[in-house]
Coordinates of C-alpha atoms in Angstrom, one line a residue:
M1 CA 112.2 16.3 161.4
E2 CA 112.4 19.1 163.9
L3 CA 115.3 21.5 163.4
P4 CA 117.2 22.5 166.5
R5 CA 116.6 25.7 168.2
V6 CA 119.6 27.9 169.1
L7 CA 121.0 27.2 172.6
T8 CA 121.1 30.8 173.9
W9 CA 122.5 29.9 177.3
A10 CA 125.9 28.8 176.2
L11 CA 128.6 30.5 174.0
P12 CA 127.3 33.2 171.6
V13 CA 126.3 31.8 168.2
L14 CA 124.5 33.2 165.2
L15 CA 121.5 31.6 163.6
F16 CA 122.0 31.9 159.8
L17 CA 118.7 31.7 158.0
S18 CA 119.5 32.9 154.5
V19 CA 118.2 31.8 151.1
F20 CA 120.3 31.5 148.0
V21 CA 120.4 29.6 144.8
N22 CA 122.8 26.8 144.0
N23 CA 122.6 25.3 140.5
G24 CA 119.0 26.5 140.2
V25 CA 117.9 24.8 143.4
L26 CA 116.8 26.9 146.4
V27 CA 118.8 26.4 149.5
E28 CA 117.7 27.4 153.0
A29 CA 120.8 27.4 155.2
S30 CA 121.5 26.7 158.0
H31 CA 121.0 26.2 161.7
K32 CA 124.4 26.3 163.4
V33 CA 124.4 24.2 166.6
Y34 CA 126.9 23.4 169.4
L35 CA 128.9 20.5 168.3
H36 CA 130.8 20.3 171.6
L37 CA 127.5 20.0 173.5
Q38 CA 126.1 17.4 171.2
N39 CA 128.8 15.0 172.4
E40 CA 128.7 15.8 176.1
G41 CA 127.2 12.7 177.5
A42 CA 125.3 12.4 180.8
V43 CA 127.5 12.0 183.9
N44 CA 124.6 11.5 186.3
V45 CA 121.1 10.9 185.2
Q46 CA 118.7 12.8 187.5
T47 CA 115.5 10.9 188.3
V48 CA 113.5 13.9 189.5
H49 CA 110.9 14.6 186.8
R50 CA 111.7 11.5 184.8
T51 CA 108.5 9.8 183.8
G52 CA 107.3 6.6 185.2
Y53 CA 105.1 5.1 182.4
H54 CA 105.8 7.3 179.3
F55 CA 108.4 6.1 176.8
Q56 CA 111.9 7.5 177.2
P57 CA 115.3 6.0 176.9
P58 CA 117.6 5.8 180.0
M59 CA 119.5 9.0 179.0
H60 CA 120.1 11.7 176.4
W61 CA 118.0 13.5 173.8
I62 CA 115.1 12.1 171.8
N63 CA 112.7 13.7 169.4
D64 CA 110.4 12.6 166.5
P65 CA 108.8 9.1 166.5
N66 CA 109.8 7.7 163.1
G67 CA 107.8 5.2 161.2
P68 CA 106.0 3.3 164.0
M69 CA 104.4 0.2 162.7
Y70 CA 102.8 -3.1 163.6
F71 CA 104.5 -6.1 162.0
N72 CA 104.1 -9.9 162.7
G73 CA 102.8 -9.4 166.2
Y74 CA 105.2 -6.7 167.3
Y75 CA 104.9 -2.9 167.5
H76 CA 108.0 -1.1 166.3
L77 CA 109.0 2.3 167.5
F78 CA 111.8 4.1 165.7
Y79 CA 112.7 7.5 167.0
Q80 CA 115.3 10.3 166.6
Y81 CA 117.9 9.9 169.2
N82 CA 121.3 11.5 170.2
P83 CA 123.3 8.6 171.8
K84 CA 126.0 11.0 172.9
G85 CA 124.2 13.9 174.7
A86 CA 121.1 15.6 176.0
V87 CA 120.8 18.2 173.3
W88 CA 119.9 17.8 169.6
G89 CA 122.7 16.3 167.4
N90 CA 124.3 13.1 166.2
I91 CA 120.8 11.9 165.2
I92 CA 120.2 8.2 164.6
W93 CA 117.2 6.0 164.3
A94 CA 116.9 4.2 167.7
H95 CA 114.6 1.2 167.7
S96 CA 112.5 -0.6 170.3
V97 CA 109.8 -3.3 170.0
S98 CA 106.7 -4.2 172.1
K99 CA 103.9 -6.7 172.2
D100 CA 101.5 -4.2 173.8
L101 CA 102.7 -0.6 173.2
I102 CA 103.5 -0.3 176.9
N103 CA 106.3 -2.6 177.7
W104 CA 109.4 -2.1 175.5
I105 CA 112.5 -4.0 174.5
P106 CA 115.3 -1.7 173.3
L107 CA 117.3 -2.9 170.3
K108 CA 120.4 -1.7 168.5
P109 CA 119.9 1.4 166.3
A110 CA 118.1 0.7 163.0
I111 CA 119.7 3.5 161.0
V112 CA 123.0 5.3 161.7
P113 CA 124.6 7.9 159.3
S114 CA 127.4 6.0 157.5
K115 CA 127.1 6.5 153.7
P116 CA 127.4 9.4 151.3
F117 CA 123.6 9.7 151.1
D118 CA 123.2 10.2 154.9
Q119 CA 126.6 11.0 156.2
Y120 CA 125.5 14.3 157.8
G121 CA 122.3 13.0 159.3
A122 CA 119.5 10.4 159.2
W123 CA 116.4 12.4 159.8
S124 CA 112.7 11.6 160.1
G125 CA 110.7 9.3 157.9
S126 CA 108.1 6.6 157.8
A127 CA 107.5 2.8 157.4
T128 CA 105.4 1.1 154.8
I129 CA 104.5 -2.6 154.5
L130 CA 104.7 -3.6 150.9
P131 CA 102.9 -6.6 149.3
G132 CA 104.4 -9.9 150.4
N133 CA 104.5 -8.5 154.0
K134 CA 107.8 -6.7 153.5
P135 CA 108.4 -3.5 155.5
V136 CA 110.5 -0.7 154.1
I137 CA 111.6 2.5 155.7
L138 CA 111.8 5.8 153.8
Y139 CA 113.9 8.5 155.6
T140 CA 115.6 11.8 155.0
G141 CA 119.4 11.8 154.6
I142 CA 121.6 14.9 154.9
I143 CA 124.4 14.7 152.4
D144 CA 126.5 17.9 153.0
P145 CA 127.2 20.7 155.4
N146 CA 124.7 22.9 153.5
N147 CA 121.9 20.7 154.9
T148 CA 121.0 19.3 151.5
Q149 CA 118.2 16.7 152.0
V150 CA 117.5 13.6 150.0
Q151 CA 115.2 10.7 150.5
N152 CA 116.5 7.2 151.1
Y153 CA 115.2 3.7 151.9
A154 CA 116.2 0.9 154.2
I155 CA 115.0 -2.7 154.3
P156 CA 115.3 -5.5 156.9
A157 CA 118.3 -7.8 156.6
N158 CA 116.1 -10.8 157.7
Y159 CA 112.3 -10.6 157.2
S160 CA 111.9 -13.6 159.4
D161 CA 113.5 -11.9 162.4
P162 CA 110.5 -11.0 164.7
Y163 CA 112.4 -8.0 166.0
L164 CA 113.7 -6.8 162.5
E165 CA 116.8 -5.9 164.4
E166 CA 119.2 -5.5 161.4
W167 CA 118.5 -2.9 158.6
I168 CA 120.3 -2.5 155.3
K169 CA 120.7 0.8 153.4
P170 CA 121.2 -0.3 149.8
D171 CA 123.7 1.5 147.7
D172 CA 121.2 2.6 145.0
N173 CA 120.1 5.4 147.4
P174 CA 119.0 8.1 147.3
L175 CA 115.7 7.5 145.7
I176 CA 114.5 11.1 145.6
V177 CA 116.5 14.4 145.2
A178 CA 115.2 17.9 145.1
Q179 CA 114.5 19.2 141.6
I180 CA 115.1 22.7 140.3
G181 CA 112.9 25.2 142.1
V182 CA 112.5 23.0 145.3
N183 CA 114.1 24.2 148.5
K184 CA 116.6 21.3 149.0
S185 CA 117.3 22.2 152.7
A186 CA 113.5 22.1 153.5
F187 CA 112.7 18.9 151.7
R188 CA 112.1 16.1 154.2
D189 CA 110.1 13.7 156.3
P190 CA 108.6 11.3 153.7
S191 CA 105.2 10.0 154.7
T192 CA 103.9 6.4 154.8
A193 CA 103.2 5.4 151.2
W194 CA 99.7 4.5 150.0
M195 CA 98.7 2.8 146.8
A196 CA 95.8 4.2 144.8
Q197 CA 93.4 2.6 142.5
D198 CA 95.7 3.3 139.5
G199 CA 98.3 0.9 141.0
H200 CA 100.8 3.7 141.8
W201 CA 102.4 4.2 145.2
R202 CA 102.3 7.8 146.5
I203 CA 104.1 9.6 149.2
I204 CA 104.3 13.2 150.3
L205 CA 107.3 15.3 151.5
G206 CA 107.2 18.4 153.6
S207 CA 108.7 21.6 152.3
R208 CA 108.1 25.4 151.9
R209 CA 108.4 28.1 149.4
K210 CA 108.8 31.5 151.1
H211 CA 105.9 31.4 153.7
R212 CA 103.8 28.7 151.9
G213 CA 103.8 25.3 153.4
I214 CA 104.0 22.5 150.7
A215 CA 103.3 18.8 150.7
Y216 CA 105.0 17.6 147.5
L217 CA 103.5 14.5 145.9
Y218 CA 105.6 11.7 144.4
R219 CA 104.4 8.6 142.6
S220 CA 106.0 5.3 141.8
K221 CA 105.1 1.9 140.2
D222 CA 107.8 -0.1 141.8
F223 CA 108.8 1.9 145.0
K224 CA 112.2 2.6 143.5
K225 CA 111.7 5.2 140.8
W226 CA 109.7 8.1 142.1
I227 CA 108.3 10.9 139.9
K228 CA 107.3 14.3 141.3
A229 CA 103.7 15.2 140.4
K230 CA 103.1 18.5 138.6
H231 CA 101.3 19.9 141.6
P232 CA 101.6 19.3 145.3
L233 CA 99.0 17.2 147.2
H234 CA 98.4 20.3 149.3
S235 CA 99.8 23.7 150.1
V236 CA 98.8 26.6 152.4
A237 CA 99.9 30.2 152.3
G238 CA 101.3 31.7 155.5
D239 CA 101.9 28.4 157.4
G240 CA 105.7 28.1 157.0
N241 CA 107.5 24.9 156.5
F242 CA 105.4 21.7 156.6
E243 CA 107.3 19.3 158.8
C244 CA 106.4 15.6 159.4
P245 CA 103.4 15.7 157.1
D246 CA 100.9 12.8 157.5
F247 CA 98.0 11.8 155.3
Y248 CA 95.6 8.9 155.9
P249 CA 92.0 7.8 155.5
V250 CA 89.4 7.6 158.2
Q251 CA 86.0 5.9 158.2
V252 CA 83.0 8.3 158.2
T253 CA 81.3 6.1 160.8
G254 CA 82.7 3.9 163.6
E255 CA 86.0 3.8 165.5
N256 CA 87.9 1.3 163.4
G257 CA 90.9 2.4 161.6
L258 CA 91.8 2.0 157.9
D259 CA 94.9 0.9 156.1
T260 CA 96.7 3.9 154.5
S261 CA 95.8 2.6 151.0
A262 CA 92.0 2.2 151.8
N263 CA 89.5 4.2 149.8
G264 CA 85.8 4.2 149.1
P265 CA 82.6 6.2 149.4
N266 CA 82.5 6.2 153.2
V267 CA 86.0 7.5 153.6
K268 CA 87.4 10.9 154.5
Y269 CA 91.1 11.9 154.6
V270 CA 93.2 13.6 157.3
F271 CA 96.0 15.9 156.3
K272 CA 98.4 16.9 159.2
A273 CA 101.5 19.0 159.2
S274 CA 103.8 20.2 162.0
F275 CA 104.4 24.0 161.6
D276 CA 107.9 24.9 162.5
D277 CA 107.1 28.6 162.9
R278 CA 104.7 28.1 165.8
R279 CA 105.9 24.7 167.1
F280 CA 102.4 23.2 167.0
E281 CA 100.6 20.7 164.7
Y282 CA 97.5 21.3 162.7
Y283 CA 95.2 19.0 160.8
S284 CA 92.2 19.2 158.6
I285 CA 89.6 16.8 157.2
G286 CA 88.7 16.5 153.6
T287 CA 88.5 14.5 150.4
W288 CA 91.1 13.1 147.9
S289 CA 90.9 11.2 144.7
H290 CA 93.6 9.6 142.6
V291 CA 92.1 11.2 139.5
N292 CA 93.1 14.8 140.3
D293 CA 95.5 13.9 143.2
R294 CA 94.7 16.9 145.2
Y295 CA 93.6 17.0 148.8
V296 CA 90.6 19.3 149.3
P297 CA 89.6 20.3 152.9
D298 CA 86.0 20.2 153.8
P299 CA 84.0 23.5 153.8
G300 CA 84.6 25.3 157.1
M301 CA 88.0 23.8 157.8
V302 CA 90.6 26.3 159.0
E303 CA 94.1 25.7 157.8
T304 CA 96.0 28.5 159.5
W305 CA 97.4 28.6 163.0
K306 CA 93.8 28.8 164.4
G307 CA 92.9 25.4 162.9
L308 CA 92.4 22.0 164.5
R309 CA 95.2 20.5 166.5
Y310 CA 95.9 17.0 167.7
D311 CA 97.1 18.5 170.9
Y312 CA 96.9 22.2 172.1
G313 CA 100.0 21.8 174.3
N314 CA 103.6 20.6 174.1
Y315 CA 103.2 18.0 171.4
Y316 CA 105.0 17.9 168.0
A317 CA 106.3 15.8 165.1
S318 CA 103.6 13.1 165.4
K319 CA 103.3 10.1 163.2
S320 CA 100.3 7.8 162.7
F321 CA 100.1 4.1 161.6
F322 CA 97.5 1.5 161.0
D323 CA 97.5 -1.3 163.6
Y324 CA 96.5 -4.4 161.7
G325 CA 96.4 -6.4 164.9
K326 CA 93.5 -4.4 166.4
N327 CA 92.1 -2.7 163.4
R328 CA 92.7 0.8 164.6
R329 CA 94.7 3.9 163.7
I330 CA 97.3 5.1 166.3
V331 CA 99.0 8.5 166.4
W332 CA 102.2 9.0 168.4
G333 CA 103.8 12.3 169.2
W334 CA 106.9 13.8 170.9
S335 CA 106.9 16.1 173.9
N336 CA 110.0 18.3 174.3
E337 CA 111.2 19.7 177.6
S338 CA 109.9 23.1 178.7
D339 CA 113.0 23.9 180.8
T340 CA 116.3 25.1 179.4
P341 CA 119.1 23.2 177.5
A342 CA 121.2 23.8 180.6
D343 CA 118.7 22.0 182.7
D344 CA 118.6 19.1 180.2
M345 CA 122.4 18.8 180.2
A346 CA 122.4 18.8 184.0
K347 CA 119.7 16.1 184.3
G348 CA 121.2 14.0 181.4
W349 CA 118.0 13.5 179.3
A350 CA 115.5 15.4 177.2
G351 CA 112.2 14.5 175.6
I352 CA 109.6 11.8 175.9
Q353 CA 107.1 10.1 173.6
V354 CA 103.5 10.8 174.8
I355 CA 101.2 7.9 175.3
P356 CA 100.1 6.5 171.9
R357 CA 96.5 7.4 171.1
K358 CA 93.8 5.7 169.1
V359 CA 92.3 8.2 166.6
W360 CA 89.0 8.2 164.7
L361 CA 86.5 10.6 163.2
D362 CA 84.0 12.3 165.5
P363 CA 80.4 11.4 164.5
N364 CA 79.9 15.1 163.7
G365 CA 82.5 14.8 160.9
K366 CA 84.1 18.0 161.9
Q367 CA 87.1 16.8 163.9
L368 CA 89.0 13.8 165.2
L369 CA 88.7 12.1 168.6
Q370 CA 91.7 10.7 170.5
W371 CA 92.0 8.4 173.4
P372 CA 94.9 6.6 175.1
V373 CA 95.4 3.1 173.8
E374 CA 93.5 0.6 175.8
E375 CA 96.7 -1.3 176.8
L376 CA 97.5 1.6 179.2
D377 CA 94.8 0.4 181.5
T378 CA 96.9 -2.6 182.4
L379 CA 99.2 -0.4 184.5
R380 CA 96.3 0.8 186.7
T381 CA 96.5 -0.2 190.4
N382 CA 95.2 1.0 193.8
K383 CA 92.0 2.4 192.6
T384 CA 90.2 5.2 194.5
H385 CA 86.9 6.9 193.8
L386 CA 84.6 9.7 194.7
R387 CA 80.9 10.0 194.1
N388 CA 78.6 13.1 194.2
Q389 CA 81.0 15.5 195.8
Q390 CA 79.8 19.1 195.7
L391 CA 82.3 21.8 195.1
A392 CA 81.2 25.3 196.1
K393 CA 83.3 28.3 195.0
G394 CA 86.8 28.0 196.5
V395 CA 86.5 24.4 197.5
W396 CA 89.5 22.1 196.8
N397 CA 88.8 18.5 197.5
K398 CA 91.8 16.3 197.9
V399 CA 91.9 12.9 196.1
S400 CA 93.7 10.5 198.4
G401 CA 94.8 6.9 198.2
I402 CA 96.9 7.1 195.0
T403 CA 100.4 8.1 194.0
A404 CA 99.4 11.6 192.7
A405 CA 102.7 12.0 190.8
Q406 CA 102.1 8.9 188.7
A407 CA 98.3 8.5 188.1
D408 CA 95.4 8.1 185.7
V409 CA 92.3 10.0 186.6
E410 CA 88.8 9.9 185.0
V411 CA 86.2 12.3 186.2
V412 CA 82.7 13.5 185.2
F413 CA 81.7 17.0 186.4
S414 CA 78.1 18.1 186.3
F415 CA 76.3 21.4 187.2
P416 CA 72.7 22.2 188.0
S417 CA 72.4 25.1 185.6
L418 CA 74.1 27.1 182.8
D419 CA 72.7 30.4 184.0
K420 CA 75.9 31.6 185.6
A421 CA 78.0 31.2 182.5
E422 CA 79.8 34.4 181.9
K423 CA 79.3 36.4 178.7
Y424 CA 81.8 35.6 176.0
D425 CA 83.9 38.6 175.0
P426 CA 83.9 39.0 171.2
S427 CA 87.4 40.4 171.3
W428 CA 88.6 36.9 172.2
N429 CA 87.9 35.9 168.6
N430 CA 91.2 37.6 167.7
L431 CA 93.1 35.5 170.3
Y432 CA 94.3 32.0 170.5
A433 CA 92.6 29.9 173.1
E434 CA 95.8 29.8 175.2
D435 CA 95.7 33.6 175.4
V436 CA 92.2 33.4 176.7
C437 CA 93.3 30.8 179.2
A438 CA 95.9 33.3 180.5
I439 CA 93.0 35.6 181.3
K440 CA 90.2 33.2 182.3
G441 CA 91.9 29.9 183.0
G442 CA 92.3 27.8 186.2
L443 CA 93.9 30.6 188.2
S444 CA 91.0 33.0 187.7
E445 CA 87.6 33.3 189.3
G446 CA 84.3 33.1 187.3
G447 CA 80.7 32.1 187.1
L448 CA 80.4 28.6 185.6
G449 CA 84.0 27.6 186.2
P450 CA 86.9 27.4 186.1
F451 CA 86.6 23.9 187.6
G452 CA 88.7 20.8 187.2
L453 CA 91.7 19.1 188.6
A454 CA 94.8 20.6 190.3
T455 CA 97.6 18.2 189.4
L456 CA 101.1 17.8 190.7
A457 CA 100.1 20.0 193.6
S458 CA 101.9 21.1 196.8
M459 CA 99.5 23.3 198.6
A460 CA 102.0 24.1 201.3
Y461 CA 104.3 25.7 198.7
G462 CA 101.6 26.9 196.3
E463 CA 102.6 24.6 193.4
F464 CA 100.0 23.1 191.1
T465 CA 99.1 22.7 187.5
P466 CA 95.3 23.2 187.0
V467 CA 93.5 21.5 184.2
S468 CA 90.2 23.3 184.0
F469 CA 86.9 24.1 182.2
T470 CA 85.2 27.5 182.0
I471 CA 81.9 27.9 180.2
F472 CA 80.8 31.1 178.5
K473 CA 77.6 32.2 176.8
D474 CA 77.3 34.1 173.5
D475 CA 74.5 34.8 171.1
E476 CA 74.8 31.4 169.5
G477 CA 74.9 29.3 172.6
Y478 CA 77.8 28.2 174.9
K479 CA 81.5 28.0 174.5
V480 CA 83.7 25.7 176.6
L481 CA 87.3 26.8 177.3
F482 CA 89.7 24.0 178.3
C483 CA 93.0 25.0 179.9
S484 CA 96.2 23.5 181.3
D485 CA 98.1 26.2 183.1
A486 CA 101.8 25.8 184.1
R487 CA 102.2 29.3 185.6
R488 CA 102.0 28.0 189.1
A489 CA 103.6 24.6 188.4
S490 CA 106.9 25.3 190.2
T491 CA 108.4 27.7 192.7
R492 CA 111.6 27.5 190.6
K493 CA 112.2 30.2 188.1
I494 CA 111.4 28.6 184.7
K495 CA 111.7 30.6 181.5
Y496 CA 108.8 28.9 179.7
I497 CA 105.6 28.5 181.7
P498 CA 102.8 28.7 179.2
S499 CA 99.0 28.5 179.8
F500 CA 97.9 26.1 177.1
G501 CA 94.2 26.0 175.9
G502 CA 91.7 24.9 173.4
W503 CA 87.9 25.2 172.8
V504 CA 85.8 22.1 173.2
D505 CA 82.9 21.5 170.8
V506 CA 80.6 19.6 173.2
D507 CA 76.9 19.2 173.8
L508 CA 76.0 20.7 177.2
S509 CA 72.3 19.7 177.2
E510 CA 72.9 17.1 180.0
K511 CA 74.9 19.8 181.9
K512 CA 78.0 17.6 182.4
I513 CA 81.5 17.2 180.9
S514 CA 84.2 14.6 181.3
L515 CA 88.0 14.7 181.8
R516 CA 90.7 12.1 181.7
T517 CA 94.1 13.1 182.9
L518 CA 97.4 11.2 182.7
I519 CA 99.9 12.5 185.3
D520 CA 103.5 11.4 185.2
H521 CA 106.0 13.5 187.2
S522 CA 106.7 16.1 184.6
V523 CA 103.9 15.6 182.1
V524 CA 100.2 16.1 182.3
E525 CA 98.1 14.8 179.3
A526 CA 94.5 15.9 179.5
F527 CA 91.6 14.6 177.4
A528 CA 88.4 16.7 177.4
A529 CA 84.9 15.3 176.6
G530 CA 86.0 11.9 175.4
G531 CA 89.0 13.1 173.5
K532 CA 87.5 16.1 171.6
T533 CA 90.3 18.4 172.8
V534 CA 93.7 17.3 174.2
I535 CA 96.4 19.3 176.0
T536 CA 99.9 18.0 177.0
S537 CA 101.9 20.1 179.4
R538 CA 105.5 19.7 180.7
V539 CA 106.0 21.0 184.2
Y540 CA 108.9 20.8 186.8
P541 CA 107.6 21.1 190.3
E542 CA 110.1 21.7 193.0
H543 CA 108.1 20.4 195.9
A544 CA 105.2 18.3 194.4
I545 CA 107.5 15.4 193.6
Y546 CA 107.3 11.7 194.3
D547 CA 105.0 11.0 197.3
K548 CA 104.8 14.7 198.2
A549 CA 102.6 15.4 195.1
E550 CA 98.9 15.9 195.7
L551 CA 95.8 15.9 193.5
Y552 CA 92.6 18.0 194.0
A553 CA 89.3 18.5 192.4
F554 CA 88.5 22.2 192.6
N555 CA 86.0 24.9 191.7
N556 CA 86.8 28.6 191.4
G557 CA 83.3 29.6 190.0
T558 CA 80.2 30.8 191.7
E559 CA 78.1 27.9 190.3
I560 CA 78.3 24.8 192.4
I561 CA 80.0 21.9 190.6
N562 CA 79.3 18.3 191.3
V563 CA 82.0 15.7 191.0
E564 CA 79.5 13.1 189.7
T565 CA 82.1 10.3 189.5
L566 CA 85.9 10.3 189.9
E567 CA 88.0 7.2 189.5
A568 CA 91.7 7.4 189.9
W569 CA 94.5 4.9 189.8
S570 CA 98.2 4.8 190.7
M571 CA 100.2 3.7 187.6
K572 CA 102.7 0.9 187.7
R573 CA 106.0 1.2 185.8
P574 CA 106.2 -0.8 182.5
Q575 CA 109.2 -2.6 181.2
M576 CA 111.6 -0.1 179.4
N577 CA 114.9 -2.0 179.6

């Protein structure tokens, strides 16, 4: 569950972040928010910058996807939602269902705060399907103004209802409360449960002690009585609070997913946590056994802020689930707005869910690969293509024939030589990739790159969001910098205009690299090299909107770049009502 940031544009308010002891239990209190703004509903919903094919409700604030699951032929998306306003607050579990992850039917809320164990909030959680094909939700309830967090469960009122529209919160809640020594106001987001070979269910809960992120481990025989393990599943110093932790198995070979309870000799495990301090998500790959119940990252895995991420852009609070229907694991994340709360109030909405992604282990075993779910392709229409288009330095080749504000683009770039790759600066080892992008990204000039796509562009007004590659050479070989730069995205004055970036571990022996880009009015999702590195950006062009938006393939490097193939489609709108 993502805690709200202070809304600095409105009336002055203090952010209290103190730690004290209450009956031997640590308490971290508390974020003070604007109650009057939480209930200020949308008067007019502005359509400019609203997405066309990403999931978002008709109005108001959304954040974390909660407990997505596949059950009896339907995909269920639960998500954090404020039904009364476009800022965080009044959080409930909204609920929609789909047959294909693209077209959605909204239902009434699944969980609304109403009982002593959640009267101050129903925060994030997960879904688990128990033996007998019985789904259950675990979620965090807030029980008092001090932000004390407990873990509750909810079950369907009617298991035969294909929509699972009605959910019951039994009165024997809560199932789990913080014990002495546990920070009870940073004790949340129960994971999907898994059953080990010893017949015990397990879940993890995100927390922190000082600056150490902790994933507490709990076990249960019957899913009702949960016992805290003597040691956490995993903890990392210096990472801050673990939010929305996720833990699941992946196959060593192949793209098929695994049930969360799967285990065996050809299985690795993924541990993911959202780091509140930096607002990014990080994951590592390693091993786990029910014997010692500890997750051990593989050698070479980095678990600090320079570790692996699902997404190197505006992406947070993700949750994965196993899709029994297509034997795949899907990860789903939330993308917040990059403009101000004042803008959100004016437009009447805030937040989207990114396109769900299939996720599997890279054959190199060192990272995950991600790709938009195949169902997204059903929205493609009005295809256009380019073949063998050469881009000399300074050339911008317009891609015509599609709605550039709402598009899906796949391109393969090639280059005749690596000789013009610039020398990698060793001082960049001390920087994040996004900091290097601010220096050598799509707005700069170079040798082998930057080259890529200029999305949501209006050349008449100088608006564009470049998604680009730049290739460098060092003593060990080549490094590929992947950037999505929002600094020229709008002529409006926008407070937060980051240059996001990540490094791509890709073989350049064939002297080519691929890029897929999902463009949707105010969001650009970019997948480099078959999903090795992914960046999501939120941008708000003033002129590159609707049919005035343009798309270009460009090259700002001295080496000639060949657009080997480019295929682009306009994207239809799915059902969201």
